[in-house]
Each structure stands twice: as C-alpha cells, then as structure tokens.
PDB file of C-alpha atoms in Angstrom:
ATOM      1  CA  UNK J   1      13.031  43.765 -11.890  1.00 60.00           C
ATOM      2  CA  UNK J   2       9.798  43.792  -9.733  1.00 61.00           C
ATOM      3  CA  UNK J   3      10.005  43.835  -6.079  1.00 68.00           C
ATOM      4  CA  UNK J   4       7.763  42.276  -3.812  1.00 64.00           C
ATOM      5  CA  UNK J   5       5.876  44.434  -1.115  1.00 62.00           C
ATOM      6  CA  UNK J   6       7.503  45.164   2.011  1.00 61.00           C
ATOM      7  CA  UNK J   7       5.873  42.594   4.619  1.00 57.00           C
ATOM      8  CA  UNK J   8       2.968  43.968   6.966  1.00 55.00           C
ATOM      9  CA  UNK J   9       3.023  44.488  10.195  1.00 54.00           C
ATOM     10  CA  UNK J  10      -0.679  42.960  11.115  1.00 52.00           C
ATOM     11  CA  UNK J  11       0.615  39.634   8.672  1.00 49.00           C
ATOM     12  CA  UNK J  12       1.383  36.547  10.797  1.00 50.00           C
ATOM     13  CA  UNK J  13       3.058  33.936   9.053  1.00 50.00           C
ATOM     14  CA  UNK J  14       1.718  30.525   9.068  1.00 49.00           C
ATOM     15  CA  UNK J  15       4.293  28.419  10.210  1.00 50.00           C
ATOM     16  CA  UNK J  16       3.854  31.087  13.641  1.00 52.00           C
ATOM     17  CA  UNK J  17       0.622  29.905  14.258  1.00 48.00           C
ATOM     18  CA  UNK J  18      -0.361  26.872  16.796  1.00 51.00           C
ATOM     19  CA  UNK J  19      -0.614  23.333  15.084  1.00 48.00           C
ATOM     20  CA  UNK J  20      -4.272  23.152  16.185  1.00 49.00           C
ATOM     21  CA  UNK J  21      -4.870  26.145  14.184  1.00 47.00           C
ATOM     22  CA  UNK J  22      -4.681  24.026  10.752  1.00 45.00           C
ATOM     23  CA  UNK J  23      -7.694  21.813  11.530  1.00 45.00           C
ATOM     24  CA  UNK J  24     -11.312  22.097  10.837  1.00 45.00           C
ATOM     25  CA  UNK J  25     -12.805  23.247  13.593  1.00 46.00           C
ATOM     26  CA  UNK J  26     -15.548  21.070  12.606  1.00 50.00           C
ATOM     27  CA  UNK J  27     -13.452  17.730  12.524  1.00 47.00           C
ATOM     28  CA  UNK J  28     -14.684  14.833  15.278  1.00 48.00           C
ATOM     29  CA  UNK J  29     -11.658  13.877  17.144  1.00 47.00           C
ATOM     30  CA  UNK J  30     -10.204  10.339  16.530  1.00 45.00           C
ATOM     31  CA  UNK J  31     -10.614   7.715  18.634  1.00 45.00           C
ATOM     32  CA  UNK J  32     -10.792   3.956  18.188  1.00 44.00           C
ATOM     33  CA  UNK J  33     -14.055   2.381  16.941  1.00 46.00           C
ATOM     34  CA  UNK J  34     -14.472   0.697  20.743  1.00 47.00           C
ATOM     35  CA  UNK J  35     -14.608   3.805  22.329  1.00 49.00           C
ATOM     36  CA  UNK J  36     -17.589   5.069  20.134  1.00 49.00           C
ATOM     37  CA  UNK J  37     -19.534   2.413  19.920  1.00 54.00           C
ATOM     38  CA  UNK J  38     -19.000   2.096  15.735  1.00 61.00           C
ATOM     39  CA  UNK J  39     -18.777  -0.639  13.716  1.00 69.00           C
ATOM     40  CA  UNK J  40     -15.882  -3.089  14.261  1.00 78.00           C
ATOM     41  CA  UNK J  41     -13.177  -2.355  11.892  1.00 92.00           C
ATOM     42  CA  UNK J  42     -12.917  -5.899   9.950  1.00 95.00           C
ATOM     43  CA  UNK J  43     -12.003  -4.872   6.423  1.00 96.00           C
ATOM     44  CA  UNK J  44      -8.522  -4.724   5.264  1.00 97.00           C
ATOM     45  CA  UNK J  45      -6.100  -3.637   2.784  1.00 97.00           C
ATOM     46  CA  UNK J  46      -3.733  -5.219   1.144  1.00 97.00           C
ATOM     47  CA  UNK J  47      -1.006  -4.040  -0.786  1.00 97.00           C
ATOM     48  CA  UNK J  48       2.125  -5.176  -2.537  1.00 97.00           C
ATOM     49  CA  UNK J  49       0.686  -8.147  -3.618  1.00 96.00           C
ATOM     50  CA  UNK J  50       2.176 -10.309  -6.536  1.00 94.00           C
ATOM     51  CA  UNK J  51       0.845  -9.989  -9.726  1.00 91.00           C
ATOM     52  CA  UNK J  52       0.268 -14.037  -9.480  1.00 92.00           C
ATOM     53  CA  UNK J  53      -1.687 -13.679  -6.272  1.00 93.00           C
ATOM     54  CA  UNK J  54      -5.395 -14.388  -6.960  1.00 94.00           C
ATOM     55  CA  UNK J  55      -8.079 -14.577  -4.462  1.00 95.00           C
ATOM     56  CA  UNK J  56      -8.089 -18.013  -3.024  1.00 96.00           C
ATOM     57  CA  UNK J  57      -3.892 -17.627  -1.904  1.00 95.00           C
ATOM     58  CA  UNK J  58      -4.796 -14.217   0.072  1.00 96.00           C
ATOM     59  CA  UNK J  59      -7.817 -16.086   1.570  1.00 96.00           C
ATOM     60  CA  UNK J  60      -5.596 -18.914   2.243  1.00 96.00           C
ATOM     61  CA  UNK J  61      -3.533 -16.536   3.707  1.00 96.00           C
ATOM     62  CA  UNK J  62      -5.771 -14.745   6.333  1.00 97.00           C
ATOM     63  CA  UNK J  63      -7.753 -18.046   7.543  1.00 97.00           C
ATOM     64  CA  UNK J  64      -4.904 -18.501   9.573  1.00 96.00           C
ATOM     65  CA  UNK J  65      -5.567 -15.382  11.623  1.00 97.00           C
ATOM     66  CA  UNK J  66      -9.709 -15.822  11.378  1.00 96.00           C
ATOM     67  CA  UNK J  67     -13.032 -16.365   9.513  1.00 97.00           C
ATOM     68  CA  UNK J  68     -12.183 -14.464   6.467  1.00 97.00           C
ATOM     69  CA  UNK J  69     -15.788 -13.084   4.640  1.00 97.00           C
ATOM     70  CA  UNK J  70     -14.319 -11.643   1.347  1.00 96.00           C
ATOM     71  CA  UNK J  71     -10.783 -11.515   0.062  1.00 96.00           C
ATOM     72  CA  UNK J  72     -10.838  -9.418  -3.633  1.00 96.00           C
ATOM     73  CA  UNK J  73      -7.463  -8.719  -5.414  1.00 96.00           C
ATOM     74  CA  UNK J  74      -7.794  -5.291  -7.498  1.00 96.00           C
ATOM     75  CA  UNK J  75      -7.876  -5.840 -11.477  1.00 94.00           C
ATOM     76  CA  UNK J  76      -7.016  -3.992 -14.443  1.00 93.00           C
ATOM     77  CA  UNK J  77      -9.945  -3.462 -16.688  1.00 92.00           C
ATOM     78  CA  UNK J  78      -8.034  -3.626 -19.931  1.00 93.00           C
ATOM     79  CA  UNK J  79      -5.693  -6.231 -19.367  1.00 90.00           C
ATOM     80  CA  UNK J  80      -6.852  -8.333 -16.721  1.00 89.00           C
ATOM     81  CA  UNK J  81      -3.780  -8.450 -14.739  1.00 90.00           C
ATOM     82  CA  UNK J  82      -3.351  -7.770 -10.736  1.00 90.00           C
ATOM     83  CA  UNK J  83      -3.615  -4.234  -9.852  1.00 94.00           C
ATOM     84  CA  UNK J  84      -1.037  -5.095  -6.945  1.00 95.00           C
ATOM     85  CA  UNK J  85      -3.295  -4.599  -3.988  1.00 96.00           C
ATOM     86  CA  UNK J  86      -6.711  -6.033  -2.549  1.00 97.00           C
ATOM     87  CA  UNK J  87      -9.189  -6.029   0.214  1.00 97.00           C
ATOM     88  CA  UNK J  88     -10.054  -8.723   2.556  1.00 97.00           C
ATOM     89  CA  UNK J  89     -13.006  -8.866   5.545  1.00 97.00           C
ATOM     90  CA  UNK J  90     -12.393 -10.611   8.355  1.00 97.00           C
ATOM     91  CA  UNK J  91     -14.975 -12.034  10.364  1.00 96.00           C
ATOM     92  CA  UNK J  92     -14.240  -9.759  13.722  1.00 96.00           C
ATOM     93  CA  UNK J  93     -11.837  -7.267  14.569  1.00 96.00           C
ATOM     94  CA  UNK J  94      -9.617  -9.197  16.606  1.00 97.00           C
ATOM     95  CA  UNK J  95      -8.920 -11.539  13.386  1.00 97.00           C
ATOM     96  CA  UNK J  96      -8.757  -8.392  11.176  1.00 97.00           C
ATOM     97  CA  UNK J  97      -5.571  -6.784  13.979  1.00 97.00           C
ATOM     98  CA  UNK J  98      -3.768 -10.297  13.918  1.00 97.00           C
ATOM     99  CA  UNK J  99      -3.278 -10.778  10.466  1.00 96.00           C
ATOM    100  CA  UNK J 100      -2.278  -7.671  10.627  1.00 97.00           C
ATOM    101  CA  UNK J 101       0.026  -8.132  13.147  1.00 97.00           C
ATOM    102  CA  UNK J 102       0.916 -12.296  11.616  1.00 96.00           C
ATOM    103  CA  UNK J 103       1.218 -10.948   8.045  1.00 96.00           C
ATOM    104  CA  UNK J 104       2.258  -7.045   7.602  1.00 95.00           C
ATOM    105  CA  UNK J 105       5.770  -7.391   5.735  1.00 95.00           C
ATOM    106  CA  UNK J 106       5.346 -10.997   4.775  1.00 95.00           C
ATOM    107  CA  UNK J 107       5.874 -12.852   2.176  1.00 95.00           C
ATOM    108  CA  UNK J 108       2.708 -13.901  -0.086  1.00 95.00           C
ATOM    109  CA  UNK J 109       3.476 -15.512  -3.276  1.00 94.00           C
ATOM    110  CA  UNK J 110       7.165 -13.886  -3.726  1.00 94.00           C
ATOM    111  CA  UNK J 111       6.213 -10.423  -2.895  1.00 95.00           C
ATOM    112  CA  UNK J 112       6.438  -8.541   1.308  1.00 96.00           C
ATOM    113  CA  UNK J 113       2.887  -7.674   1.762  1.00 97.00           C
ATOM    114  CA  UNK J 114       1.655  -5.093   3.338  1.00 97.00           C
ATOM    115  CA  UNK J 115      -1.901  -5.141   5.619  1.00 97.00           C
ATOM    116  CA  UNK J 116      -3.474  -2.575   7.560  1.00 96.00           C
ATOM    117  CA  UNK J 117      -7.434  -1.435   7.982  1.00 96.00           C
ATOM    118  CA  UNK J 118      -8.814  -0.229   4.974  1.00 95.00           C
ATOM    119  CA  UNK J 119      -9.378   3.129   4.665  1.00 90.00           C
ATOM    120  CA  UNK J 120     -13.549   4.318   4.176  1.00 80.00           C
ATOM    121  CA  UNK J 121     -14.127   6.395   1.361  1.00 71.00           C
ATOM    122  CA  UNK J 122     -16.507   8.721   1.593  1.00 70.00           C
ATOM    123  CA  UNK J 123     -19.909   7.887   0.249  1.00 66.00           C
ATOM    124  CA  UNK J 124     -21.984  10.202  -2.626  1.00 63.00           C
ATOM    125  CA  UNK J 125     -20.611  12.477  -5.105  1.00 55.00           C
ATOM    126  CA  UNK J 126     -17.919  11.787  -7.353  1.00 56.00           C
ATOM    127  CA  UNK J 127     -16.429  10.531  -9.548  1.00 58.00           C
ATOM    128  CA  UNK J 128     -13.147  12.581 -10.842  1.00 57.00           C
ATOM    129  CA  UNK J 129     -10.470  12.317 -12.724  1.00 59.00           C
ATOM    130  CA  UNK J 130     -11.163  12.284 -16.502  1.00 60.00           C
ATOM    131  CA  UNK J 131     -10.342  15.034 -19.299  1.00 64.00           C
ATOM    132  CA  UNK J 132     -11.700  18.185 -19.340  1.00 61.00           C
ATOM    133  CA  UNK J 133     -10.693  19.734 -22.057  1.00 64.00           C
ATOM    134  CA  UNK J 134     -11.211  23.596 -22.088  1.00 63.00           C
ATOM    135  CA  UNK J 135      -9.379  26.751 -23.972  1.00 62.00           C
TER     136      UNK J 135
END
C-alpha cells in the first residue's frame, strides 16, 4: 500500500487561513445600487412558476405592486412548454422590492412563487455546455 508524504512543516492548511484570504483581491466590494450611483435594480426573477402560467397572469400579477415593462416566462425550445421560471421589469425599483416583498412565496396559478432581483450575467464570451468529444 502507498503512503502519503509526511505533512510539511512550511504547509498551512486552508481551512487555517483568514476568510478574507479566499477572495479576489481584485473583487469591488458589494454595496447596494443607491450607494454607487448604478442603475436601479428593476428586473426580476421568477421562479417556481406553473407550467400553465403564461405571460399576461405574471403581468397581472406584478401590476399590483407597479408599472410592469416586460414580464417573459422561460420556454422549452422543443416542446413549447414552461421552463418553470421567468423574468419581469418593473418600472422602478421601489415596485421591483414590493412585489418582491407582496409576492415571494405566493401563490400564482397553483404553484408558491418565488421573486427576487435577477441576477446579471456577464456580457461577451460564451457560450458552453455542448459535447466535446475527444479520445
């Protein structure tokens, strides 16, 4: 049977090291898009959703919380049906944080939804997933 090598003295193990030691030095701090002067954070997610929710009964929805812009329920390509989650813009951020507030772990069309800001993905590159064979 092999043996592993006796441990080092210079080795530190991770879990020893500060918590502030595992991010990027390079990482902005968080704050909140007031403090920064960014864009208002208006556009939501949505997920949990019914496969018998469509686009006008989640707009319905959120009008009662604001101006909604856009409400889009996710699709399958191949079959058409509900993905089980969607996006939808409100018109400000206040709107956008009370439906969250009015509507997180409701009940839309049979189903407890869930609604919180929508995460930004990252612009350029990509693409992934796919096959890549090799050998």
């Amino acid at each position: 049977a092999s043996r592993s090598p006796p441990p080092r003295d210079d080795y530190k193990a991770r879990d020893d090291r500060p918590r502030d030691d595992y991010k990027r030095r390079d990482d902005p701090p968080r704050s909140s898009p007031a403090d920064s002067g960014e864009e208002p954070k208006t556009r939501l997610f949505v997920g949990g959703l019914s496969w018998n929710t469509t686009e006008d009964s989640m707009r319905d929805a959120f009008e009662k919380y604001g101006r909604v812009l856009d409400a889009h329920v996710a699709m399958e390509r191949d079959t058409g049906r509900s993905r089980g989650f969607g996006f939808v813009t409100m018109d400000t951020q206040e709107a956008a944080e009370a439906s969250i507030e009015g509507l997180s772990g409701r009940d839309l069309d049979g189903r407890d939804i869930r609604v919180d800001f929508a995460q930004s993905r990252p612009r350029g590159g990509g693409g992934g997933g796919g096959y890549r064979g090799g050998g």
